[in-house]
Amino acid sequence: MASGALAKPQMRGLLARRLRFHIVGAFFVAVGVACACKFGVAEQRKKAYADFYRNDDSMKDFEEMRRAGIFQSTK
Amino acid sequence: MFSRAARSWVLRTTGGGLGTRGTHSPGGSARSQGKMAPYYTNHYAQRSYPMPDEPYCTELTAEQQALKEKEKGSWAQLSQEEKVALYRLQFRESFAEMNRRSSEWKTVMGCVFFFIGLTGLLIWWQRVYVFPEKPVTLTDERKAQQLQRLLDMKSNPVQGLASRWDYERKEWKK
């Protein structure tokens, strides 16, 4: 071939470079998704349950349900 | 138009068997129509299989045979045209040619949409002529009664249905 101005391309270590790139990337993506799940889902849910049960009066709920007539064992 | 697209699609996917010899690439007088071996033993180069078992042209004219003899010597003495001619004897298409894009995706998408539409029509016909009557529990009145019962039971009061209902004002929470 006539000598052009092209540099010699990378000939070796192509798979190793690709694997390193993807393994590192996959690690960070996995960690990121795990953090998002923990804060977006788990902590939100724990807070919702804590808020609900802080001021919960189960007897009052029971009386309301009984008055609404959903029980078979009592009226 | 559809048959032409379908035919070119079939030709492309079968990799150019016996029937397509005459259709491509005008020019290239140095390229001879070599002996055609069966497709399964001598398929042409692809990106995944770049070095086929046999060269593209096996029946060579006298001048091509002379070129092959010259190839046995030092390659530095070959001119540019001779190198290209040798390449064309060995391979049917260059990498640029074999990797060219095609319009096959339009045919594929067209067929996909067509069959989705056909399926939609079939399902519509089925709904009109095959399905039985809807049960009475799916009327609006019955569904409202079911929803009222769920709210009375306070189902899923933490994050679910009953948590969205405002029991004092008897309406959905904003």
XYZ file of N, CA and C in Angstrom:
747
model
N 0.863 -1.199 0.000
C 0.000 0.000 0.000
C 0.883 1.227 0.000
N 0.401 2.271 -0.591
C 1.146 3.540 -0.539
C 1.143 4.034 0.896
N 2.248 4.620 1.311
C 2.333 5.034 2.709
C 1.435 6.234 2.912
N 0.442 6.059 3.794
C -0.465 7.171 4.077
C -0.126 7.783 5.412
N -1.039 8.630 5.915
C -0.804 9.307 7.182
C -1.503 8.587 8.329
N -1.971 7.343 8.112
C -2.720 6.663 9.169
C -1.768 6.110 10.211
N -2.137 6.250 11.466
C -1.362 5.649 12.543
C -1.703 4.171 12.630
N -0.778 3.394 13.145
C -1.049 1.960 13.260
C -2.121 1.739 14.334
N -3.160 0.989 14.005
C -4.231 0.842 15.007
C -3.803 -0.076 16.137
N -4.555 -0.063 17.214
C -4.293 -0.943 18.347
C -4.545 -2.377 17.926
N -3.508 -3.233 18.083
C -3.620 -4.587 17.560
C -3.847 -5.624 18.653
N -3.472 -5.280 19.874
C -3.497 -6.290 20.930
C -4.310 -5.834 22.127
N -4.691 -6.786 22.911
C -5.353 -6.448 24.173
C -6.735 -5.867 23.996
N -7.379 -6.152 22.876
C -8.681 -5.525 22.612
C -9.745 -6.095 23.536
N -9.757 -7.421 23.678
C -10.763 -8.031 24.545
C -10.539 -7.613 25.985
N -9.251 -7.570 26.403
C -8.971 -7.196 27.785
C -9.451 -5.782 28.059
N -9.224 -4.900 27.102
C -9.675 -3.521 27.317
C -11.194 -3.456 27.393
N -11.856 -4.190 26.512
C -13.314 -4.168 26.520
C -13.856 -4.730 27.820
N -13.270 -5.826 28.287
C -13.740 -6.452 29.536
C -13.557 -5.506 30.702
N -12.364 -4.853 30.759
C -12.126 -3.958 31.892
C -13.150 -2.838 31.894
N -13.359 -2.249 30.712
C -14.328 -1.156 30.627
C -15.703 -1.596 31.113
N -16.142 -2.750 30.654
C -17.500 -3.172 30.975
C -17.622 -3.675 32.391
N -16.589 -4.311 32.924
C -16.688 -4.795 34.300
C -16.748 -3.617 35.262
N -15.872 -2.634 35.031
C -15.898 -1.453 35.897
C -17.248 -0.743 35.780
N -17.697 -0.577 34.538
C -18.976 0.090 34.335
C -20.124 -0.645 34.993
N -20.140 -1.978 34.831
C -21.221 -2.764 35.414
C -21.192 -2.655 36.934
N -20.004 -2.616 37.492
C -19.922 -2.496 38.954
C -20.568 -1.198 39.416
N -20.199 -0.096 38.742
C -20.742 1.183 39.195
C -22.232 1.293 38.930
N -22.682 0.741 37.811
C -24.118 0.766 37.534
C -24.872 -0.035 38.579
N -24.327 -1.201 38.939
C -25.003 -2.028 39.927
C -25.068 -1.310 41.267
N -23.936 -0.709 41.678
C -23.924 0.011 42.956
C -24.909 1.171 42.908
N -24.942 1.886 41.770
C -25.860 3.017 41.649
C -27.309 2.591 41.748
N -27.644 1.511 41.059
C -29.028 1.040 41.110
C -29.383 0.583 42.509
N -28.429 -0.073 43.191
C -28.708 -0.528 44.550
C -28.962 0.665 45.468
N -28.154 1.722 45.335
C -28.365 2.914 46.172
C -29.719 3.546 45.869
N -30.050 3.611 44.574
C -31.338 4.206 44.210
C -32.487 3.412 44.814
N -32.378 2.071 44.758
C -33.425 1.248 45.354
C -33.499 1.475 46.852
N -32.337 1.553 47.503
C -32.365 1.696 48.961
C -33.030 2.984 49.358
N -32.661 4.099 48.708
C -33.218 5.376 49.141
C -34.581 5.648 48.550
N -34.788 5.203 47.303
C -36.067 5.508 46.684
C -37.198 4.628 47.167
N -36.875 3.388 47.455
C -37.924 2.430 47.766
C -37.913 2.047 49.239
N -36.757 1.553 49.713
C -36.733 0.954 51.054
C -36.947 2.008 52.128
N -36.191 3.111 52.052
C -36.314 4.123 53.104
C -37.681 4.788 53.070
N -38.201 5.019 51.848
C -39.539 5.603 51.738
C -40.572 4.723 52.423
N -40.449 3.438 52.179
C -41.442 2.523 52.737
C -41.332 2.476 54.250
N -40.104 2.451 54.768
C -39.931 2.413 56.229
C -40.530 3.656 56.855
N -40.322 4.811 56.202
C -40.878 6.059 56.738
C -42.391 6.018 56.705
N -42.969 5.506 55.596
C -44.433 5.464 55.506
C -45.005 4.612 56.630
N -44.390 3.452 56.879
C -44.906 2.598 57.944
C -44.740 3.244 59.310
N -43.590 3.905 59.528
C -43.367 4.560 60.827
C -44.403 5.645 61.051
N -44.656 6.446 60.006
C -45.649 7.512 60.145
C -47.035 6.945 60.418
N -47.368 5.852 59.745
C -48.706 5.295 59.932
C -48.902 4.795 61.347
N -47.915 4.061 61.848
C -48.120 3.419 63.153
C -47.846 4.318 64.323
N -47.293 5.534 64.069
C -47.016 6.437 65.193
C -48.305 6.823 65.903
N -49.323 7.219 65.138
C -50.570 7.696 65.730
C -51.721 6.782 65.378
N -51.470 5.484 65.418
C -52.499 4.558 64.977
C -53.293 4.059 66.183
N -54.603 4.137 66.065
C -55.465 3.599 67.112
C -56.254 2.469 66.493
N -55.845 1.230 66.776
C -56.453 0.104 66.078
C -57.884 -0.126 66.538
N -58.206 0.197 67.788
C -59.578 0.008 68.251
C -60.524 0.962 67.538
N -60.057 2.175 67.319
C -60.906 3.133 66.593
C -61.180 2.621 65.185
N -60.106 2.116 64.508
C -60.298 1.560 63.172
C -61.303 0.412 63.205
N -61.186 -0.444 64.234
C -62.089 -1.584 64.338
C -63.534 -1.120 64.468
N -63.757 -0.077 65.332
C -65.125 0.417 65.494
C -65.683 0.958 64.192
N -64.842 1.676 63.446
C -65.307 2.212 62.160
C -65.677 1.081 61.213
N -64.836 0.045 61.164
C -65.119 -1.072 60.268
C -66.394 -1.784 60.694
N -66.587 -1.919 62.016
C -67.784 -2.615 62.499
C -69.032 -1.847 62.142
N -68.962 -0.527 62.282
C -70.117 0.287 61.935
C -70.398 0.227 60.442
N -69.358 0.070 59.635
C -69.579 -0.012 58.183
C -70.205 -1.328 57.770
N -70.186 -2.324 58.684
C -70.925 -3.557 58.432
C -70.188 -4.592 57.612
N -68.876 -4.624 57.681
C -68.155 -5.597 56.864
C -67.929 -6.907 57.591
N -68.140 -6.967 58.882
C -67.820 -8.188 59.616
C -68.983 -9.149 59.599
N -68.663 -10.450 59.611
C -69.700 -11.457 59.740
C -69.885 -11.864 61.191
N -68.825 -11.684 62.023
C -68.908 -12.224 63.380
C -69.534 -11.236 64.359
N -69.641 -9.978 63.969
C -70.248 -9.014 64.873
C -70.947 -7.956 64.049
N -71.851 -7.223 64.687
C -72.571 -6.197 63.906
C -72.153 -4.810 64.340
N -43.946 -3.653 -6.003
C -42.900 -3.015 -5.191
C -42.564 -3.945 -4.025
N -43.582 -4.535 -3.480
C -43.340 -5.447 -2.357
C -42.562 -6.661 -2.820
N -42.903 -7.183 -4.026
C -42.220 -8.392 -4.486
C -40.772 -8.098 -4.780
N -40.482 -6.879 -5.260
C -39.085 -6.544 -5.544
C -38.287 -6.451 -4.242
N -38.903 -5.806 -3.258
C -38.220 -5.705 -1.971
C -38.031 -7.095 -1.364
N -39.068 -7.931 -1.481
C -38.957 -9.266 -0.913
C -37.883 -10.060 -1.630
N -37.806 -9.904 -2.944
C -36.824 -10.687 -3.702
C -35.413 -10.266 -3.332
N -35.190 -8.946 -3.231
C -33.839 -8.513 -2.881
C -33.497 -8.943 -1.475
N -34.518 -8.995 -0.597
C -34.269 -9.463 0.776
C -33.878 -10.927 0.763
N -34.594 -11.742 -0.051
C -34.279 -13.175 -0.090
C -32.882 -13.375 -0.645
N -32.529 -12.606 -1.689
C -31.209 -12.760 -2.289
C -30.126 -12.424 -1.278
N -30.364 -11.342 -0.528
C -29.319 -10.885 0.379
C -29.109 -11.903 1.493
N -30.205 -12.440 2.038
C -30.036 -13.324 3.182
C -29.468 -14.675 2.769
N -29.768 -15.139 1.548
C -29.166 -16.411 1.162
C -27.739 -16.233 0.707
N -27.237 -15.021 0.714
C -25.818 -14.797 0.439
C -25.497 -14.965 -1.023
N -26.480 -14.875 -1.893
C -26.157 -14.938 -3.318
C -25.819 -16.344 -3.742
N -26.787 -17.176 -3.852
C -26.536 -18.541 -4.323
C -26.416 -18.562 -5.821
N -26.846 -19.651 -6.391
C -26.594 -19.844 -7.816
C -27.309 -18.809 -8.674
N -28.403 -18.265 -8.189
C -29.229 -17.471 -9.095
C -28.815 -16.026 -9.243
N -27.878 -15.531 -8.460
C -27.663 -14.089 -8.439
C -26.389 -13.670 -9.129
N -25.757 -14.544 -9.858
C -24.428 -14.212 -10.353
C -24.472 -12.992 -11.235
N -25.493 -12.878 -12.052
C -25.431 -11.815 -13.037
C -25.876 -10.463 -12.553
N -26.381 -10.371 -11.325
C -27.087 -9.146 -10.963
C -26.198 -8.056 -10.409
N -25.018 -8.387 -9.924
C -24.315 -7.310 -9.244
C -23.073 -6.826 -9.971
N -22.619 -5.722 -9.554
C -21.375 -5.030 -9.889
C -21.035 -5.054 -11.382
N -21.475 -4.063 -12.076
C -20.956 -3.859 -13.431
C -19.497 -3.444 -13.347
N -18.773 -3.636 -14.415
C -17.357 -3.277 -14.386
C -16.549 -4.389 -13.762
N -15.293 -4.170 -13.582
C -14.402 -5.182 -13.012
C -14.152 -6.273 -14.013
N -13.559 -5.934 -15.122
C -13.381 -6.938 -16.165
C -12.356 -7.973 -15.759
N -11.511 -7.668 -14.776
C -10.520 -8.647 -14.363
C -11.166 -9.757 -13.548
N -12.396 -9.534 -13.107
C -13.032 -10.531 -12.242
C -13.741 -11.552 -13.114
N -13.352 -12.808 -13.031
C -14.000 -13.821 -13.868
C -15.042 -14.545 -13.052
N -16.023 -15.053 -13.711
C -17.064 -15.829 -13.042
C -16.510 -17.235 -12.841
N -15.981 -17.473 -11.655
C -15.334 -18.749 -11.392
C -16.355 -19.853 -11.205
N -15.857 -21.022 -10.953
C -16.702 -22.203 -10.761
C -17.529 -22.009 -9.488
N -18.779 -22.352 -9.557
C -19.659 -22.168 -8.398
C -19.753 -23.477 -7.644
N -19.105 -23.573 -6.515
C -19.277 -24.739 -5.641
C -20.585 -24.594 -4.878
N -21.097 -25.684 -4.312
C -22.348 -25.563 -3.543
C -22.198 -24.580 -2.400
N -23.285 -23.955 -2.047
C -23.296 -22.867 -1.072
C -22.750 -23.331 0.275
N -23.064 -24.537 0.677
C -22.730 -24.901 2.045
C -21.261 -25.235 2.216
N -20.532 -25.506 1.130
C -19.123 -25.828 1.326
C -18.227 -24.634 1.065
N -18.734 -23.622 0.423
C -17.820 -22.606 -0.085
C -18.457 -21.233 0.054
N -19.086 -20.998 1.195
C -19.797 -19.728 1.305
C -18.813 -18.575 1.285
N -19.287 -17.420 0.859
C -18.423 -16.256 0.725
C -18.111 -15.660 2.078
N -17.100 -14.786 2.073
C -16.627 -14.232 3.336
C -17.714 -13.395 3.994
N -17.745 -13.464 5.321
C -18.614 -12.591 6.108
C -17.756 -12.023 7.212
N -18.301 -11.046 7.925
C -17.550 -10.473 9.035
C -17.199 -11.539 10.060
N -18.103 -12.507 10.231
C -17.840 -13.529 11.247
C -16.993 -14.654 10.700
N -16.739 -14.695 9.388
C -15.969 -15.792 8.800
C -15.180 -15.215 7.638
N -14.133 -14.418 7.944
C -13.531 -13.608 6.887
C -12.625 -14.361 5.924
N -12.244 -15.583 6.212
C -11.309 -16.294 5.325
C -11.973 -17.568 4.836
N -12.688 -17.504 3.714
C -13.364 -18.703 3.227
C -12.380 -19.784 2.802
N -12.912 -20.995 2.643
C -12.033 -22.126 2.396
C -11.383 -22.056 1.017
N -12.167 -21.608 0.029
C -11.630 -21.594 -1.336
C -11.699 -20.181 -1.887
N -10.805 -19.884 -2.823
C -10.860 -18.534 -3.400
C -12.109 -18.359 -4.241
N -12.439 -17.103 -4.468
C -13.663 -16.775 -5.193
C -13.602 -17.256 -6.631
N -12.489 -17.031 -7.298
C -12.336 -17.442 -8.697
C -11.350 -18.591 -8.765
N -11.805 -19.710 -9.268
C -10.872 -20.826 -9.379
C -10.502 -21.125 -10.828
N -11.336 -20.689 -11.768
C -10.976 -20.867 -13.180
C -10.329 -19.582 -13.655
N -9.050 -19.634 -13.883
C -8.335 -18.397 -14.187
C -7.950 -18.362 -15.651
N -8.005 -17.161 -16.217
C -7.478 -17.008 -17.578
C -5.971 -17.055 -17.521
N -5.356 -17.063 -18.705
C -3.893 -17.184 -18.766
C -3.240 -16.006 -18.070
N -3.814 -14.805 -18.295
C -3.145 -13.646 -17.694
C -3.314 -13.654 -16.185
N -4.458 -14.184 -15.703
C -4.636 -14.270 -14.249
C -3.693 -15.309 -13.664
N -3.454 -16.387 -14.414
C -2.509 -17.389 -13.898
C -1.109 -16.830 -13.840
N -0.773 -16.004 -14.837
C 0.552 -15.359 -14.807
C 0.664 -14.495 -13.574
N -0.445 -13.814 -13.248
C -0.434 -12.951 -12.063
C -0.229 -13.767 -10.798
N -0.879 -14.931 -10.757
C -0.719 -15.799 -9.582
C 0.720 -16.270 -9.450
N 1.373 -16.516 -10.598
C 2.784 -16.911 -10.518
C 3.611 -15.782 -9.961
N 3.286 -14.550 -10.435
C 4.048 -13.392 -9.972
C 3.854 -13.187 -8.474
N 2.647 -13.583 -8.010
C 2.359 -13.413 -6.584
C 3.266 -14.270 -5.716
N 3.819 -15.348 -6.307
C 4.656 -16.230 -5.495
C 5.997 -15.596 -5.169
N 6.319 -14.555 -5.918
C 7.572 -13.858 -5.625
C 7.356 -12.811 -4.568
N 8.223 -11.816 -4.592
C 8.122 -10.749 -3.608
C 6.931 -9.854 -3.952
N 6.163 -9.520 -2.942
C 4.974 -8.715 -3.184
C 5.314 -7.258 -3.431
N 6.493 -6.839 -3.118
C 6.848 -5.437 -3.325
C 6.871 -5.101 -4.802
N 7.057 -6.131 -5.659
C 7.151 -5.856 -7.091
C 5.765 -5.733 -7.739
N 4.712 -6.034 -6.993
C 3.366 -5.961 -7.569
C 2.904 -4.521 -7.576
N 2.266 -4.138 -8.686
C 1.710 -2.793 -8.733
C 0.385 -2.774 -7.982
N -0.118 -1.569 -7.801
C -1.387 -1.409 -7.067
C -2.524 -2.143 -7.761
N -2.595 -2.010 -9.099
C -3.695 -2.664 -9.817
C -3.584 -4.173 -9.708
N -2.348 -4.667 -9.721
C -2.179 -6.120 -9.622
C -2.618 -6.618 -8.254
N -2.290 -5.850 -7.214
C -2.708 -6.262 -5.869
C -4.227 -6.294 -5.760
N -4.869 -5.263 -6.338
C -6.333 -5.241 -6.289
C -6.907 -6.401 -7.082
N -6.296 -6.698 -8.236
C -6.792 -7.812 -9.056
C -6.653 -9.133 -8.304
N -5.528 -9.315 -7.603
C -5.356 -10.541 -6.814
C -6.396 -10.623 -5.699
N -6.652 -9.478 -5.066
C -7.673 -9.480 -4.011
C -9.019 -9.894 -4.570
N -9.351 -9.334 -5.735
C -10.651 -9.635 -6.322
C -10.745 -11.088 -6.780
N -9.593 -11.706 -7.134
C -9.625 -13.127 -7.448
C -9.922 -13.956 -6.208
N -9.391 -13.475 -5.101
C -9.508 -14.268 -3.884
C -10.856 -14.096 -3.202
N -11.368 -12.876 -3.197
C -12.565 -12.577 -2.435
C -13.631 -12.014 -3.349
N -14.910 -12.317 -3.002
C -15.999 -11.803 -3.819
C -16.213 -10.316 -3.562
N -16.241 -9.926 -2.275
C -16.516 -8.537 -1.932
C -15.481 -8.036 -0.954
N -15.200 -6.741 -1.015
C -14.356 -6.161 0.019
C -15.178 -5.996 1.289
N -14.473 -5.672 2.371
C -15.184 -5.474 3.634
C -16.207 -4.362 3.540
N -15.851 -3.289 2.857
C -16.799 -2.187 2.722
C -18.028 -2.653 1.975
N -17.841 -3.464 0.950
C -18.991 -3.922 0.168
C -19.833 -4.902 0.966
N -19.174 -5.828 1.669
C -19.967 -6.849 2.354
C -20.713 -6.260 3.551
N -20.185 -5.178 4.107
C -20.834 -4.591 5.274
C -21.796 -3.480 4.936
N -22.091 -3.300 3.652
C -22.982 -2.183 3.298
C -24.348 -2.400 3.943
N -24.999 -1.285 4.256
C -26.292 -1.427 4.869
C -27.334 -1.658 3.783
N -28.479 -2.148 4.197
C -29.520 -2.461 3.229
C -30.829 -1.861 3.717
N -31.845 -2.013 2.898
C -33.172 -1.526 3.285
C -34.030 -2.636 3.859
N -33.376 -3.685 4.293
C -34.151 -4.831 4.780
C -35.039 -4.463 5.959
N -34.554 -3.515 6.795
C -35.326 -3.182 7.988
C -36.694 -2.639 7.632
N -36.805 -1.976 6.479
C -38.124 -1.440 6.114
C -39.093 -2.580 5.836
N -38.615 -3.617 5.134
C -39.464 -4.774 4.888
C -39.867 -5.438 6.199
N -38.886 -5.573 7.086
C -39.173 -6.254 8.352
C -40.213 -5.475 9.139
N -39.990 -4.162 9.278
C -40.939 -3.362 10.060
C -42.308 -3.372 9.405
N -42.326 -3.311 8.065
C -43.609 -3.339 7.376
C -44.363 -4.621 7.662
N -43.678 -5.741 7.584
C -44.348 -7.018 7.849
C -44.805 -7.106 9.302
N -43.970 -6.603 10.219
C -44.358 -6.630 11.637
C -45.639 -5.850 11.844
N -45.685 -4.620 11.324
C -46.887 -3.802 11.522
C -48.094 -4.412 10.848
N -47.857 -4.999 9.671
C -48.979 -5.602 8.966
C -49.604 -6.704 9.808
N -48.764 -7.575 10.362
C -49.316 -8.700 11.125
C -49.903 -8.248 12.447
N -49.349 -7.170 13.019
C -49.984 -6.646 14.238
C -51.371 -6.128 13.907
N -51.492 -5.415 12.775
C -52.805 -4.925 12.374
C -53.777 -6.055 12.094
N -53.288 -7.078 11.399
C -54.158 -8.221 11.105
C -54.641 -8.880 12.386
N -53.730 -9.014 13.346
C -54.118 -9.598 14.631
C -55.164 -8.743 15.321
N -54.997 -7.405 15.215
C -56.000 -6.538 15.820
C -57.378 -6.756 15.228
N -57.416 -6.905 13.908
C -58.714 -7.145 13.264
C -59.312 -8.466 13.715
N -58.471 -9.491 13.815
C -58.967 -10.798 14.253
C -59.550 -10.721 15.656
N -58.835 -9.988 16.544
C -59.311 -9.894 17.929
C -60.610 -9.108 17.986
N -60.764 -8.092 17.153
C -62.005 -7.322 17.117
C -63.159 -8.236 16.706
N -62.948 -8.997 15.631
C -63.986 -9.931 15.184
C -64.355 -10.891 16.301
N -63.307 -11.358 17.013
C -63.549 -12.290 18.107
C -64.413 -11.653 19.186
N -64.119 -10.406 19.502
C -64.885 -9.748 20.560
C -66.343 -9.595 20.167
N -66.600 -9.374 18.888
C -67.986 -9.176 18.450
C -68.725 -10.503 18.354
N -68.079 -11.523 17.800
C -68.816 -12.732 17.448
C -68.585 -13.916 18.368
N -67.568 -13.876 19.225
C -67.219 -15.077 19.980
C -67.449 -14.893 21.472
N -67.072 -13.732 22.011
C -67.089 -13.578 23.472
C -68.499 -13.649 24.025
N -68.674 -14.272 25.197
C -69.997 -14.302 25.832
C -70.293 -12.978 26.532
N -71.477 -12.918 27.176
C -71.872 -11.703 27.898
C -70.935 -11.439 29.065
N -70.772 -10.147 29.389
C -69.954 -9.819 30.559
C -70.720 -10.162 31.831
N -70.038 -10.638 32.889
C -70.751 -10.945 34.135
C -71.293 -9.675 34.800
N -72.315 -9.847 35.659
C -72.991 -8.692 36.243
C -72.086 -7.938 37.202
N -71.057 -8.612 37.723
C -70.169 -7.954 38.681
C -69.305 -6.891 38.029
N -69.333 -6.786 36.690
C -68.524 -5.765 36.047
C -69.311 -4.504 35.712
N -70.578 -4.425 36.094
C -71.308 -3.179 35.860
C -70.778 -2.104 36.801
N -71.016 -0.864 36.433
C -70.454 0.238 37.217
C -70.974 0.244 38.647
N -72.260 -0.085 38.801
C -72.850 -0.041 40.148
C -72.175 -1.067 41.048
N -72.018 -2.266 40.507
C -71.382 -3.303 41.330
C -69.942 -2.955 41.643
N -69.219 -2.363 40.664
C -67.826 -2.002 40.910
C -67.729 -0.930 41.977
N -68.659 0.006 41.989
C -68.662 1.032 43.029
C -68.886 0.401 44.396
N -69.811 -0.587 44.471
C -70.049 -1.245 45.765
C -68.805 -1.975 46.239
N -68.087 -2.612 45.297
C -66.858 -3.333 45.691
C -65.815 -2.366 46.226
N -65.683 -1.214 45.534
C -64.699 -0.240 45.990
C -65.060 0.295 47.371
N -66.356 0.514 47.612
C -66.772 1.016 48.915
C -66.433 0.008 50.011
N -66.619 -1.259 49.711
C -66.298 -2.297 50.696
C -64.794 -2.332 50.991
N -63.978 -2.187 49.944
C -62.517 -2.158 50.163
C -62.126 -0.992 51.059
N -62.748 0.170 50.840
C -62.409 1.319 51.669
C -62.915 1.121 53.101
N -64.082 0.502 53.265
C -64.579 0.221 54.613
C -63.623 -0.688 55.372
N -63.036 -1.657 54.660
C -62.101 -2.591 55.296
C -60.739 -1.965 55.534
N -60.534 -0.768 55.038
C -59.237 -0.109 55.128
C -58.141 -1.004 54.553
N -58.333 -1.460 53.341
C -57.338 -2.330 52.714
C -56.110 -1.515 52.336
N -54.920 -2.063 52.625
C -53.631 -1.403 52.318
C -53.597 0.031 52.836
N -53.717 0.219 54.158
C -53.830 1.574 54.671
C -52.519 2.343 54.724
N -51.369 1.688 54.537
C -50.094 2.384 54.704
C -49.673 3.078 53.422
N -49.601 2.329 52.329
C -49.154 2.935 51.078
C -50.118 2.700 49.924
N -51.164 1.927 50.138
C -52.006 1.464 49.046
C -53.305 2.231 48.943
N -54.392 1.452 48.663
C -55.663 2.076 48.290
C -56.227 2.959 49.399
N -56.371 2.398 50.614
C -57.030 3.158 51.677
C -56.189 4.346 52.131
N -54.876 4.325 51.869
C -54.066 5.475 52.254
C -54.355 6.680 51.380
N -54.986 6.460 50.210
C -55.297 7.580 49.323
C -56.675 8.159 49.581
N -57.432 7.566 50.472
C -58.810 8.002 50.700
C -58.845 8.831 51.990
N -59.503 9.970 51.902
C -59.625 10.851 53.055
C -60.912 10.489 53.778
N -60.798 9.841 54.969
C -61.998 9.326 55.635
C -62.844 10.425 56.243
N -62.221 11.584 56.607
C -63.055 12.659 57.181
C -63.922 13.284 56.110
N -63.304 13.611 54.996
C -64.072 14.342 53.974
C -64.753 13.392 52.993
N -64.478 12.077 53.107
C -65.127 11.096 52.217
C -64.840 11.393 50.760
N -63.556 11.600 50.463
C -63.172 11.806 49.069
C -61.718 11.393 48.933
N -61.250 11.302 47.704
C -59.843 10.928 47.487
C -58.933 12.083 47.925
N -57.809 11.704 48.471
C -56.836 12.737 48.888
C -56.241 13.396 47.647
N -55.936 14.665 47.809
C -55.398 15.400 46.641
C -53.936 15.050 46.440
